[in-house]
Amino acid sequence: MTESSSPKPTTRRAFLRGAAAAGVGAAATSAAAATPDPLITEVQPWAQGFGDPVDETPYGLPIRFESDVIRRNVEWLTADTISSINFTPIHALDGTITPQGCAFERHHSGAIELAKEDYRLMINGLVDTPLVFTYADLERFPRENHVYFCECAANSGMEWAGAQLNGAQFTHGMIHNMEYTGVPLRTLLQEVGYQTAGKWVYVEGADASSNGRSIPMEKALDDVLVAFKANGEALRKEHGYPVRLVVPGWEGNMWIKWLRRIEVSDAPVESREETSKYTDVLEDGTARKWTWAMDAKSVITSPSPQSPITHGPGPLVISGLAWSGRGAITRVDVSTDGGKSWQIARLAKPGEKMALSRFYLDIDWDGSEMLLQARAMDDTGYVQPTKNQLREVRGLNSIYHNNGIQTWWVRTTGEAENVEVS
Amino acid sequence: PALAGDFGLGRPALPEEIAAWNLDVRPDGTGLPAGSGDVATGEAIFAERCASCHGDFAEGVGNWPKLAGGEGTLADPDPVKTVGSYWPYLSTTWDYINRSMPFGDAQSLEADEVYAITAYILYSNYLVDDDFVLSNETFGDVQMPNADGFIIDDRAETEYPKFTGEPCMQDCKDEVEITMRARVLDVTPQTEEDAATA
């Protein structure tokens, strides 16, 4: 292995914290303790006095020791923080359900406050009767529950030209995965009596950006949900309260928040968000449009740059996420040598369609350097490509839909870095 | 009258309500209201309402979007994607300005003002002369340079065949070299704690 240049003497917080913890960990896992542990031999305050009463926290936040498990933004990515993005701390999460409070946000004119009383949903266009629904109306239609991932089309987009941001949160954190409750869009389209000439629906939000997108009728009638609950409770303001669209497997931009209007039409609108944006420039200067589905993808969340190995050699849990917008994850392979050889990882449970899957590979780390990679496969037979394989087809300027294999360089110290390999 | 549901929920939308929200304009001009605006009028409105972010000549200020320029750069290493160089349809420009601009004061423009601003953006992209009047009637006369620059998602043909099948598991390559490092680039945000530690 060669280094392209020596590292700059910049942030080393995670590294230092990791190194310190590694010392403690090494002692704790040694064969025998030299002296009795005062955390055991001395009565601790929490074992003696009271904890908080039940009326302390009507709606709780995580304990303060978890204060680094938060959304982060990257200032230089956008002109301002109103039409911008932040990132889910996937490096610190486990399982598959994203806590709503740290699930990423992407707005084009900010997170608006829209009360249920002020909410209206209009369905017009090629329908027998254009209708207006209140929020209360929507709660009277038969409901369904589904778990789906919402991945921004631009997730990993900053990495097209090479390794740039140092952490899974930043390279892969424009994603969340929630259990949604809502009404199938199909049900509402049937209620207004959509006409057979209606080949498309145009969906838009109540915010100033409107974020209008065109969706083909086949998808609208298939699995799109008009959702009002996520992970058991109302949507968060920043996720579209009180109603958003859920478009399983398709790029996050189409998951219209604060959904206010659905227009049935015989042609797509070709709105700003499907012409200027969310079109993918290829090497010859032409661009793909309507690249709706998010292809199979994975990332190792730990170890990773923000989640270094802190315990020294020995048993190590390699943990990560895999997902596909085309179906269910069937297998994830993990390499520790940069793709020379692969092992089949263990899925925590069978893959579910268009939802995050958690995978693990439990290894006995000998303390040597690793080049960690994960490779997802879905039930269509698609195998997650390398970044170079994608670049061969698309060039470097697609911005969106980067599902290439990620590499983490794990050092002997346990520190990890975002790198690209040959 | 096909496929009607029978929950009896919701109530009919009134024409005034549909007119208030149904603002989208399609590539063929469907949805455009009657009205017009010329380049000179557009320049004056642009200077007042748009130029602080997008520049006097629609060239963009700082990190704000460039609306003009970039002709012929789409296959370059750093393509400049503007209304003139990239956008396929004029309808999108009118529609987006009308509904979502100015940023922070959306839906404050009259239809004639949107026509005038759109005419000025076309002029800034050297697509019309300085005496051009854009209206719902002249809308169809404007040819956008990159109208044919888009193809419908072809991943099924160009990528799926390459990216399917049983992948290599052992002895997949002889050498692996690190070719690029994020830490060398050093653009990942730091917290105050990070900065104090550094």
Coordinates of C-alpha atoms in Angstrom, one line a residue:
Chain A
M1 CA 0.0 0.0 0.0
T2 CA 1.2 3.5 -0.7
E3 CA 0.1 6.8 0.6
S4 CA -0.5 9.7 -1.9
S5 CA 0.9 12.1 0.7
S6 CA 1.2 12.5 4.4
P7 CA -1.8 13.5 6.5
K8 CA -2.2 17.1 7.6
P9 CA -2.1 17.7 11.3
T10 CA -5.7 18.6 11.7
T11 CA -8.6 17.2 13.7
R12 CA -7.8 14.0 15.6
R13 CA -10.6 14.1 18.1
A14 CA -12.0 10.7 17.2
F15 CA -8.5 9.3 17.0
L16 CA -7.4 10.6 20.3
R17 CA -10.6 9.5 22.0
G18 CA -10.2 6.2 20.4
A19 CA -6.6 5.8 21.5
A20 CA -7.5 6.7 25.1
A21 CA -10.4 4.3 25.2
A22 CA -8.2 1.6 23.7
G23 CA -5.9 1.8 26.7
V24 CA -8.8 1.4 29.1
G25 CA -10.3 -1.3 27.0
A26 CA -7.0 -3.2 26.9
A27 CA -6.8 -3.1 30.7
A28 CA -10.4 -4.2 31.1
T29 CA -10.0 -7.2 28.9
S30 CA -6.7 -8.3 30.4
A31 CA -6.7 -11.7 32.0
A32 CA -6.8 -10.4 35.6
A33 CA -7.5 -7.1 37.2
A34 CA -4.6 -5.8 39.3
T35 CA -6.8 -3.9 41.8
P36 CA -10.5 -4.1 42.6
D37 CA -12.6 -1.8 40.4
P38 CA -14.1 1.0 42.6
L39 CA -17.1 1.2 40.2
I40 CA -17.9 -2.2 41.7
T41 CA -16.4 -2.1 45.2
E42 CA -17.7 1.4 46.1
V43 CA -21.4 2.2 46.3
Q44 CA -22.2 4.6 43.5
P45 CA -24.6 7.5 43.8
W46 CA -27.1 6.0 41.3
A47 CA -27.2 2.9 43.5
Q48 CA -28.0 4.9 46.6
G49 CA -30.2 7.9 45.8
F50 CA -33.1 8.7 43.5
G51 CA -33.1 9.1 39.8
D52 CA -35.5 11.5 37.9
P53 CA -39.2 11.3 38.7
V54 CA -41.6 10.2 35.9
D55 CA -42.9 13.7 35.5
E56 CA -39.4 15.0 34.7
T57 CA -39.6 14.6 30.9
P58 CA -43.0 14.4 29.2
Y59 CA -41.2 13.9 25.9
G60 CA -37.6 12.8 26.2
L61 CA -34.4 13.4 24.4
P62 CA -31.4 11.1 24.4
I63 CA -29.1 11.1 27.4
R64 CA -26.4 13.8 27.3
F65 CA -23.6 11.3 26.8
E66 CA -25.0 10.7 23.3
S67 CA -24.8 14.4 22.4
D68 CA -22.6 13.7 19.4
V69 CA -25.3 11.5 17.8
I70 CA -26.8 14.4 15.9
R71 CA -27.4 15.8 12.5
R72 CA -24.5 17.6 11.0
N73 CA -24.3 20.0 8.0
V74 CA -21.5 20.9 5.7
E75 CA -21.5 24.6 5.2
W76 CA -19.6 24.8 1.9
L77 CA -22.0 22.5 0.1
T78 CA -24.8 25.1 -0.4
A79 CA -25.2 28.8 -0.7
D80 CA -27.3 29.0 2.5
T81 CA -28.9 26.7 5.1
I82 CA -32.4 27.2 3.8
S83 CA -32.1 25.3 0.6
S84 CA -29.7 22.8 2.0
I85 CA -29.0 19.4 3.4
N86 CA -27.9 17.8 6.7
F87 CA -26.8 14.3 7.5
T88 CA -28.0 11.4 9.6
P89 CA -25.4 10.1 12.1
I90 CA -25.5 6.6 10.6
H91 CA -22.0 5.9 12.0
A92 CA -23.5 5.8 15.5
L93 CA -26.8 4.1 14.9
D94 CA -27.6 0.4 14.7
G95 CA -30.5 -1.7 13.6
T96 CA -32.5 -0.2 10.7
I97 CA -35.0 2.3 12.1
T98 CA -33.8 5.9 12.1
P99 CA -34.7 8.0 15.1
Q100 CA -36.7 10.9 13.7
G101 CA -35.0 13.5 15.7
C102 CA -31.6 12.9 14.0
A103 CA -33.0 11.8 10.6
F104 CA -31.6 14.0 7.8
E105 CA -33.3 17.0 6.4
R106 CA -33.3 18.4 2.9
H107 CA -35.3 21.6 2.2
H108 CA -35.5 23.9 -0.7
S109 CA -37.1 26.8 1.1
G110 CA -36.8 25.8 4.8
A111 CA -38.9 23.6 7.1
I112 CA -42.3 25.2 7.2
E113 CA -44.8 25.1 10.1
L114 CA -48.2 23.8 8.8
A115 CA -50.9 23.0 11.3
K116 CA -53.3 20.1 10.7
E117 CA -56.2 22.7 10.8
D118 CA -54.6 24.6 8.0
Y119 CA -53.8 21.6 5.9
R120 CA -55.5 21.0 2.6
L121 CA -54.9 18.4 -0.1
M122 CA -56.3 19.0 -3.5
I123 CA -56.5 16.4 -6.3
N124 CA -57.4 17.9 -9.7
G125 CA -56.8 17.4 -13.4
L126 CA -58.0 14.4 -15.3
V127 CA -60.4 13.2 -12.6
D128 CA -64.2 12.9 -12.5
T129 CA -64.5 15.2 -9.5
P130 CA -61.6 17.4 -8.3
L131 CA -61.6 17.1 -4.5
V132 CA -60.2 18.9 -1.5
F133 CA -59.4 16.9 1.6
T134 CA -58.7 18.0 5.1
Y135 CA -56.3 16.3 7.4
A136 CA -59.2 14.7 9.2
D137 CA -60.5 13.3 6.0
L138 CA -57.2 11.6 5.3
E139 CA -57.4 9.8 8.7
R140 CA -60.7 8.2 7.6
F141 CA -59.3 6.2 4.7
P142 CA -58.0 2.7 5.2
R143 CA -54.4 2.7 6.3
E144 CA -51.3 0.7 5.7
N145 CA -47.9 0.5 7.5
H146 CA -44.6 0.0 5.7
V147 CA -40.9 0.5 6.4
Y148 CA -39.0 2.3 3.6
F149 CA -35.7 4.1 3.2
C150 CA -35.7 7.7 1.9
E151 CA -32.3 8.4 0.2
C152 CA -31.5 11.7 -1.3
A153 CA -30.5 11.4 -4.9
A154 CA -27.4 13.4 -4.0
N155 CA -26.3 11.0 -1.3
S156 CA -22.5 10.3 -1.8
G157 CA -22.7 12.9 -4.6
M158 CA -19.7 14.8 -3.3
E159 CA -17.6 11.6 -3.7
W160 CA -18.0 11.3 -7.5
A161 CA -14.6 12.8 -8.2
G162 CA -12.8 11.1 -5.3
A163 CA -12.6 10.7 -1.5
Q164 CA -13.7 14.0 0.0
L165 CA -15.6 13.9 3.2
N166 CA -14.3 11.9 6.1
G167 CA -17.1 10.0 7.7
A168 CA -20.0 7.7 6.9
Q169 CA -22.4 10.4 8.2
F170 CA -21.2 12.8 5.5
T171 CA -20.6 10.3 2.6
H172 CA -23.8 8.2 3.1
G173 CA -26.0 10.1 5.7
M174 CA -28.6 11.6 3.4
I175 CA -30.8 8.7 4.3
H176 CA -33.4 7.7 6.8
N177 CA -35.6 4.6 7.2
M178 CA -38.9 4.8 9.0
E179 CA -42.1 2.9 9.5
Y180 CA -44.8 4.9 7.8
T181 CA -48.5 4.9 8.4
G182 CA -50.7 6.4 5.6
V183 CA -53.2 6.0 2.9
P184 CA -52.2 4.4 -0.5
L185 CA -52.2 7.2 -3.1
R186 CA -54.2 4.6 -5.2
T187 CA -57.1 4.9 -2.7
L188 CA -57.2 8.7 -3.1
L189 CA -57.0 8.5 -6.9
Q190 CA -59.9 6.1 -6.9
E191 CA -61.9 8.5 -4.7
V192 CA -61.5 11.3 -7.2
G193 CA -62.1 8.9 -10.1
Y194 CA -58.9 9.3 -12.1
Q195 CA -59.4 9.0 -15.8
T196 CA -57.7 6.5 -18.0
A197 CA -56.1 9.3 -20.0
G198 CA -54.2 10.2 -16.8
K199 CA -50.7 8.8 -17.4
W200 CA -48.9 11.0 -14.8
V201 CA -49.4 12.6 -11.5
Y202 CA -47.8 15.9 -10.6
V203 CA -47.2 16.3 -6.9
E204 CA -46.2 19.4 -5.1
G205 CA -45.7 20.7 -1.5
A206 CA -47.2 23.7 0.4
D207 CA -43.8 25.3 0.8
A208 CA -42.5 28.2 -1.3
S209 CA -40.2 25.9 -3.3
S210 CA -43.2 23.6 -4.0
N211 CA -40.7 20.9 -5.1
G212 CA -43.1 19.7 -7.8
R213 CA -42.3 16.4 -9.4
S214 CA -44.0 14.2 -12.1
I215 CA -44.6 10.5 -11.3
P216 CA -45.9 8.0 -13.8
M217 CA -49.4 6.6 -13.0
E218 CA -48.1 3.0 -12.7
K219 CA -46.0 4.0 -9.7
A220 CA -48.7 6.1 -8.2
L221 CA -51.1 3.2 -8.3
D222 CA -48.5 0.7 -7.1
D223 CA -47.0 1.5 -3.7
V224 CA -46.9 5.3 -3.2
L225 CA -48.2 6.3 0.3
V226 CA -49.7 9.5 1.5
A227 CA -48.2 9.3 5.0
F228 CA -49.0 11.1 8.2
K229 CA -47.2 9.0 10.8
A230 CA -43.6 7.9 10.9
N231 CA -42.1 5.6 13.5
G232 CA -45.4 5.6 15.3
E233 CA -45.9 9.3 15.8
A234 CA -46.8 12.3 13.6
L235 CA -44.2 13.4 11.0
R236 CA -41.7 15.9 12.3
K237 CA -42.1 19.4 11.0
E238 CA -38.9 19.1 9.0
H239 CA -40.1 15.8 7.5
G240 CA -43.3 17.2 6.1
Y241 CA -45.8 17.6 9.0
P242 CA -48.6 16.8 8.7
V243 CA -48.5 14.9 5.4
R244 CA -45.8 13.8 3.1
L245 CA -45.5 11.5 0.1
V246 CA -43.6 8.2 0.5
V247 CA -42.3 6.9 -2.8
P248 CA -40.7 3.5 -2.1
G249 CA -37.3 2.9 -3.6
W250 CA -37.2 6.2 -5.5
E251 CA -35.0 9.2 -5.0
G252 CA -35.8 11.3 -2.0
N253 CA -36.6 14.5 -3.9
M254 CA -39.9 12.8 -5.0
W255 CA -41.0 12.3 -1.4
I256 CA -42.9 15.6 -1.5
K257 CA -43.2 17.1 2.0
W258 CA -46.2 19.2 3.2
L259 CA -48.0 17.6 0.3
R260 CA -50.7 20.0 -0.9
R261 CA -51.7 19.0 -4.5
I262 CA -51.8 16.1 -6.8
E263 CA -52.6 16.8 -10.5
V264 CA -53.6 13.9 -12.8
S265 CA -52.4 14.7 -16.3
D266 CA -51.6 13.1 -19.6
A267 CA -48.0 14.4 -19.7
P268 CA -45.1 15.2 -17.3
V269 CA -44.6 18.8 -16.2
E270 CA -40.8 18.8 -16.6
S271 CA -40.5 21.0 -13.5
R272 CA -37.3 22.6 -12.3
E273 CA -36.7 19.6 -10.0
E274 CA -36.7 17.1 -12.9
T275 CA -34.8 19.2 -15.5
S276 CA -32.3 21.6 -13.9
K277 CA -31.9 19.3 -10.9
Y278 CA -32.2 15.6 -10.5
T279 CA -30.9 15.0 -14.0
D280 CA -27.6 13.3 -14.3
V281 CA -25.0 14.6 -16.7
L282 CA -23.0 11.9 -18.6
E283 CA -19.5 12.2 -19.9
D284 CA -20.6 13.3 -23.4
G285 CA -22.6 16.2 -22.0
T286 CA -26.0 14.6 -22.5
A287 CA -28.0 14.0 -19.3
R288 CA -30.2 11.2 -18.0
K289 CA -33.6 12.3 -16.8
W290 CA -36.2 10.5 -14.7
T291 CA -33.6 8.4 -12.9
W292 CA -36.1 7.6 -10.2
A293 CA -35.0 4.3 -8.6
M294 CA -32.1 4.3 -6.2
D295 CA -29.9 1.3 -7.0
A296 CA -28.5 -1.3 -4.5
K297 CA -25.9 0.3 -2.1
S298 CA -24.2 -0.4 1.2
V299 CA -21.8 1.2 3.6
I300 CA -19.9 -0.1 6.6
T301 CA -21.0 2.2 9.5
S302 CA -18.5 0.9 12.0
P303 CA -15.6 0.9 11.9
S304 CA -15.6 4.1 10.0
P305 CA -13.8 7.5 10.3
Q306 CA -16.2 8.7 13.0
S307 CA -16.4 5.3 14.6
P308 CA -12.8 4.1 15.0
I309 CA -11.9 0.8 16.7
T310 CA -11.2 1.7 20.3
H311 CA -10.7 -1.7 21.9
G312 CA -7.5 -3.0 20.3
P313 CA -7.1 -6.4 18.6
G314 CA -9.5 -9.3 19.2
P315 CA -13.2 -9.7 18.5
L316 CA -14.5 -6.9 16.2
V317 CA -18.0 -6.3 15.0
I318 CA -18.1 -4.9 11.5
S319 CA -21.5 -3.4 11.1
G320 CA -23.3 -1.7 8.2
L321 CA -26.3 -0.9 6.2
A322 CA -27.5 -2.1 2.8
W323 CA -30.5 -1.1 0.7
S324 CA -32.0 -1.2 -2.8
G325 CA -34.7 0.8 -4.5
R326 CA -35.4 -2.2 -6.8
G327 CA -36.3 -4.7 -4.2
A328 CA -34.9 -6.5 -1.2
I329 CA -31.3 -7.0 -0.1
T330 CA -30.4 -10.7 -0.5
R331 CA -26.7 -10.7 0.4
V332 CA -23.9 -8.4 1.5
D333 CA -20.2 -9.3 1.0
V334 CA -17.5 -7.7 3.1
S335 CA -13.8 -7.4 2.2
T336 CA -11.0 -6.5 4.6
D337 CA -8.3 -6.3 1.9
G338 CA -9.7 -3.7 -0.5
G339 CA -11.7 -6.1 -2.7
K340 CA -9.0 -8.9 -3.2
S341 CA -11.2 -11.3 -1.3
W342 CA -14.7 -11.3 0.1
Q343 CA -16.7 -13.0 2.8
I344 CA -20.5 -13.2 3.0
A345 CA -21.8 -11.1 5.9
R346 CA -24.7 -11.9 8.1
L347 CA -28.0 -10.1 7.6
A348 CA -29.6 -9.3 10.9
K349 CA -32.9 -10.3 9.4
P350 CA -34.1 -11.1 5.9
G351 CA -34.1 -8.1 3.5
E352 CA -37.3 -6.2 3.1
K353 CA -38.3 -4.4 -0.1
M354 CA -37.0 -0.8 -0.4
A355 CA -35.9 -0.8 3.2
L356 CA -32.6 -0.6 5.0
S357 CA -31.0 -4.0 6.0
R358 CA -28.5 -4.3 8.8
F359 CA -25.5 -6.6 8.2
Y360 CA -22.7 -7.8 10.5
L361 CA -19.4 -9.6 10.0
D362 CA -17.8 -10.7 13.2
I363 CA -14.1 -11.1 12.9
D364 CA -11.0 -11.6 15.1
W365 CA -9.0 -8.5 14.3
D366 CA -5.2 -9.1 14.5
G367 CA -4.5 -5.4 14.7
S368 CA -3.2 -5.0 11.1
E369 CA -4.3 -2.5 8.5
M370 CA -7.5 -3.2 6.7
L371 CA -9.2 -1.8 3.6
L372 CA -12.9 -2.4 4.5
Q373 CA -15.5 -2.6 1.8
A374 CA -19.1 -3.8 1.6
R375 CA -20.9 -5.0 -1.6
A376 CA -24.7 -5.3 -1.7
M377 CA -26.8 -7.6 -3.8
D378 CA -30.5 -7.3 -4.3
D379 CA -33.2 -9.8 -5.4
T380 CA -33.0 -8.6 -9.0
G381 CA -29.5 -10.0 -9.2
Y382 CA -27.8 -6.6 -9.2
V383 CA -24.4 -6.4 -7.6
Q384 CA -23.3 -3.0 -6.2
P385 CA -20.6 -1.7 -8.5
T386 CA -17.3 0.0 -7.6
K387 CA -17.0 3.7 -8.1
N388 CA -14.7 3.2 -11.0
Q389 CA -17.2 0.9 -12.7
L390 CA -19.8 3.6 -12.4
R391 CA -17.4 6.3 -13.7
E392 CA -16.7 4.2 -16.7
V393 CA -20.4 4.4 -17.7
R394 CA -21.2 7.9 -16.4
G395 CA -18.0 10.0 -16.1
L396 CA -17.6 12.3 -13.1
N397 CA -20.4 14.9 -13.3
S398 CA -23.6 13.0 -12.7
I399 CA -23.9 14.5 -9.1
Y400 CA -26.7 12.1 -8.3
H401 CA -27.0 8.3 -7.9
N402 CA -23.6 7.4 -6.6
N403 CA -24.0 3.9 -5.2
G404 CA -20.3 2.9 -5.7
I405 CA -18.5 0.7 -3.1
Q406 CA -17.0 2.7 -0.2
T407 CA -13.6 1.9 1.2
W408 CA -12.4 2.7 4.7
W409 CA -8.7 2.4 5.5
V410 CA -8.4 1.1 9.0
R411 CA -5.0 1.8 10.5
T412 CA -3.2 -0.3 13.2
T413 CA -4.4 2.3 15.7
G414 CA -8.0 1.6 14.9
E415 CA -8.4 5.0 13.2
A416 CA -10.3 4.9 9.9
E417 CA -10.2 7.1 6.8
N418 CA -12.3 7.6 3.7
V419 CA -10.0 6.5 0.8
E420 CA -10.3 5.3 -2.8
V421 CA -8.3 2.3 -3.9
S422 CA -7.2 1.0 -7.3
Chain B
P1 CA -66.1 7.9 -14.7
A2 CA -63.8 4.9 -14.4
L3 CA -62.4 3.6 -11.1
A4 CA -64.3 5.9 -8.8
G5 CA -64.0 5.2 -5.1
D6 CA -66.9 5.2 -2.7
F7 CA -65.7 6.5 0.7
G8 CA -67.5 9.8 0.1
L9 CA -64.7 11.7 1.8
G10 CA -63.5 15.1 0.7
R11 CA -65.5 17.8 -1.0
P12 CA -65.5 19.1 -4.6
A13 CA -62.8 21.7 -5.3
L14 CA -64.1 25.0 -6.4
P15 CA -62.8 26.6 -9.6
E16 CA -61.3 29.5 -7.7
E17 CA -59.4 27.1 -5.5
I18 CA -58.1 25.1 -8.4
A19 CA -57.0 28.3 -10.2
A20 CA -55.2 29.5 -7.1
W21 CA -53.0 26.3 -6.7
N22 CA -52.9 24.8 -10.2
L23 CA -50.1 27.0 -11.5
D24 CA -47.8 24.5 -13.3
V25 CA -46.8 25.2 -16.9
R26 CA -45.9 22.4 -19.3
P27 CA -43.3 22.4 -22.0
D28 CA -46.0 23.0 -24.7
G29 CA -47.1 26.1 -22.8
T30 CA -50.2 24.6 -21.2
G31 CA -50.9 26.5 -18.0
L32 CA -49.4 29.8 -19.1
P33 CA -51.7 32.8 -18.3
A34 CA -52.3 35.6 -20.8
G35 CA -49.6 38.3 -20.4
S36 CA -46.4 39.7 -21.8
G37 CA -43.1 41.4 -20.8
D38 CA -40.1 42.7 -22.7
V39 CA -36.4 42.5 -22.1
A40 CA -36.0 46.1 -20.9
T41 CA -38.8 45.8 -18.4
G42 CA -37.3 42.5 -17.3
E43 CA -33.9 44.1 -16.8
A44 CA -35.3 46.7 -14.4
I45 CA -37.3 44.1 -12.4
F46 CA -34.3 41.8 -12.3
A47 CA -32.1 44.5 -11.0
E48 CA -34.5 45.2 -8.2
R49 CA -35.7 41.7 -7.3
C50 CA -33.1 39.2 -8.5
A51 CA -29.7 40.7 -9.1
S52 CA -28.6 40.7 -5.4
C53 CA -28.2 36.9 -5.7
H54 CA -28.1 36.2 -9.4
G55 CA -26.0 39.2 -10.5
D56 CA -26.9 42.1 -12.8
F57 CA -26.4 39.9 -15.9
A58 CA -27.8 36.7 -14.4
E59 CA -24.2 35.5 -14.1
G60 CA -24.6 34.6 -10.3
V61 CA -23.2 36.1 -7.2
G62 CA -20.9 34.0 -5.0
N63 CA -22.3 30.6 -4.5
W64 CA -25.8 31.6 -5.8
P65 CA -27.0 30.0 -9.0
K66 CA -25.8 31.2 -12.3
L67 CA -28.8 31.7 -14.7
A68 CA -26.7 32.6 -17.8
G69 CA -23.5 31.5 -19.4
G70 CA -21.8 28.1 -19.7
E71 CA -22.7 27.5 -23.3
G72 CA -21.0 24.4 -24.6
T73 CA -19.5 23.3 -21.2
L74 CA -21.7 20.3 -20.5
A75 CA -19.0 17.8 -21.5
D76 CA -16.2 19.8 -19.7
P77 CA -14.6 18.7 -16.5
D78 CA -16.7 21.3 -14.7
P79 CA -19.9 21.9 -16.6
V80 CA -21.7 25.2 -16.0
K81 CA -25.4 24.3 -16.1
T82 CA -27.6 27.4 -16.6
V83 CA -31.0 28.2 -18.2
G84 CA -29.2 28.8 -21.4
S85 CA -26.7 26.0 -21.4
Y86 CA -28.7 23.2 -19.8
W87 CA -32.4 23.8 -19.2
P88 CA -34.5 21.9 -21.9
Y89 CA -37.7 23.9 -21.7
L90 CA -38.6 27.6 -21.3
S91 CA -41.8 26.5 -19.5
T92 CA -39.7 25.5 -16.5
T93 CA -38.1 28.9 -16.2
W94 CA -41.5 30.7 -16.2
D95 CA -43.1 28.1 -13.9
Y96 CA -40.3 28.1 -11.3
I97 CA -39.9 31.9 -11.2
N98 CA -43.7 32.3 -10.9
R99 CA -44.1 29.8 -8.0
S100 CA -40.8 29.9 -6.1
M101 CA -38.9 33.1 -6.8
P102 CA -37.6 35.5 -5.4
F103 CA -36.1 33.2 -2.8
G104 CA -37.8 34.2 0.5
D105 CA -40.6 36.2 -1.2
A106 CA -42.1 33.6 -3.6
Q107 CA -45.4 34.2 -5.4
S108 CA -45.1 37.9 -5.2
L109 CA -44.6 38.5 -8.9
E110 CA -47.4 39.4 -11.4
A111 CA -47.7 37.3 -14.6
D112 CA -46.4 40.2 -16.7
E113 CA -43.4 40.5 -14.4
V114 CA -42.6 36.8 -14.8
Y115 CA -42.8 37.2 -18.6
A116 CA -40.4 40.2 -18.4
I117 CA -37.9 38.5 -16.1
T118 CA -37.9 35.4 -18.3
A119 CA -37.4 37.6 -21.4
Y120 CA -34.4 39.2 -19.7
I121 CA -32.9 35.8 -18.7
L122 CA -33.2 34.7 -22.3
Y123 CA -31.5 37.9 -23.4
S124 CA -28.7 37.3 -20.8
N125 CA -28.2 34.0 -22.5
Y126 CA -28.0 35.6 -26.0
L127 CA -31.1 33.7 -27.0
V128 CA -33.2 36.7 -28.0
D129 CA -32.6 40.3 -29.1
D130 CA -32.9 43.2 -26.7
D131 CA -36.3 44.2 -28.2
F132 CA -37.9 40.8 -27.6
V133 CA -41.3 40.6 -26.1
L134 CA -42.2 37.3 -24.4
S135 CA -45.8 36.5 -24.1
N136 CA -48.1 33.5 -24.0
E137 CA -48.2 33.9 -27.8
T138 CA -44.5 34.2 -28.5
F139 CA -43.6 31.6 -25.9
G140 CA -43.4 28.8 -28.5
D141 CA -41.0 30.8 -30.7
V142 CA -38.1 30.4 -28.3
Q143 CA -35.8 27.4 -29.0
M144 CA -33.8 26.2 -26.0
P145 CA -30.3 25.1 -26.9
N146 CA -30.2 22.0 -24.8
A147 CA -33.8 20.8 -25.6
D148 CA -32.4 17.6 -27.0
G149 CA -29.8 17.1 -24.4
F150 CA -31.7 14.6 -22.2
I151 CA -32.3 10.9 -22.5
I152 CA -34.7 8.8 -20.4
D153 CA -33.1 6.7 -17.7
D154 CA -31.3 3.9 -19.6
R155 CA -29.6 2.1 -16.7
A156 CA -31.5 -1.1 -17.6
E157 CA -29.6 -1.3 -20.8
T158 CA -26.3 0.4 -20.0
E159 CA -25.6 -0.7 -16.4
Y160 CA -27.7 -3.7 -15.4
P161 CA -26.0 -6.2 -17.7
K162 CA -22.6 -5.1 -16.4
F163 CA -23.6 -5.1 -12.7
T164 CA -25.3 -8.5 -12.4
G165 CA -24.1 -12.1 -11.9
E166 CA -22.1 -13.9 -9.3
P167 CA -19.3 -11.6 -8.2
C168 CA -15.7 -12.5 -7.6
M169 CA -15.0 -13.8 -4.1
Q170 CA -11.3 -14.8 -4.0
D171 CA -8.1 -13.6 -5.7
C172 CA -10.1 -10.8 -7.3
K173 CA -7.0 -8.6 -7.9
D174 CA -3.3 -8.8 -7.3
E175 CA -2.6 -5.3 -6.0
V176 CA -4.6 -2.7 -4.1
E177 CA -3.3 0.8 -3.7
I178 CA -4.7 3.8 -2.0
T179 CA -5.2 6.4 -4.7
M180 CA -7.0 9.2 -2.8
R181 CA -7.5 10.2 0.8
A182 CA -10.3 12.4 2.2
R183 CA -8.0 13.5 5.1
V184 CA -5.5 15.0 2.7
L185 CA -8.3 17.1 1.1
D186 CA -9.4 18.1 4.6
V187 CA -12.8 19.7 4.0
T188 CA -14.9 17.7 6.5
P189 CA -16.5 20.1 9.0
Q190 CA -15.1 20.2 12.5
T191 CA -17.0 20.9 15.8
E192 CA -15.7 23.3 18.4
E193 CA -14.4 20.3 20.3
D194 CA -12.5 19.1 17.2
A195 CA -11.0 22.5 16.7
A196 CA -9.9 22.7 20.3
T197 CA -8.2 19.3 20.0
A198 CA -6.5 20.0 16.8

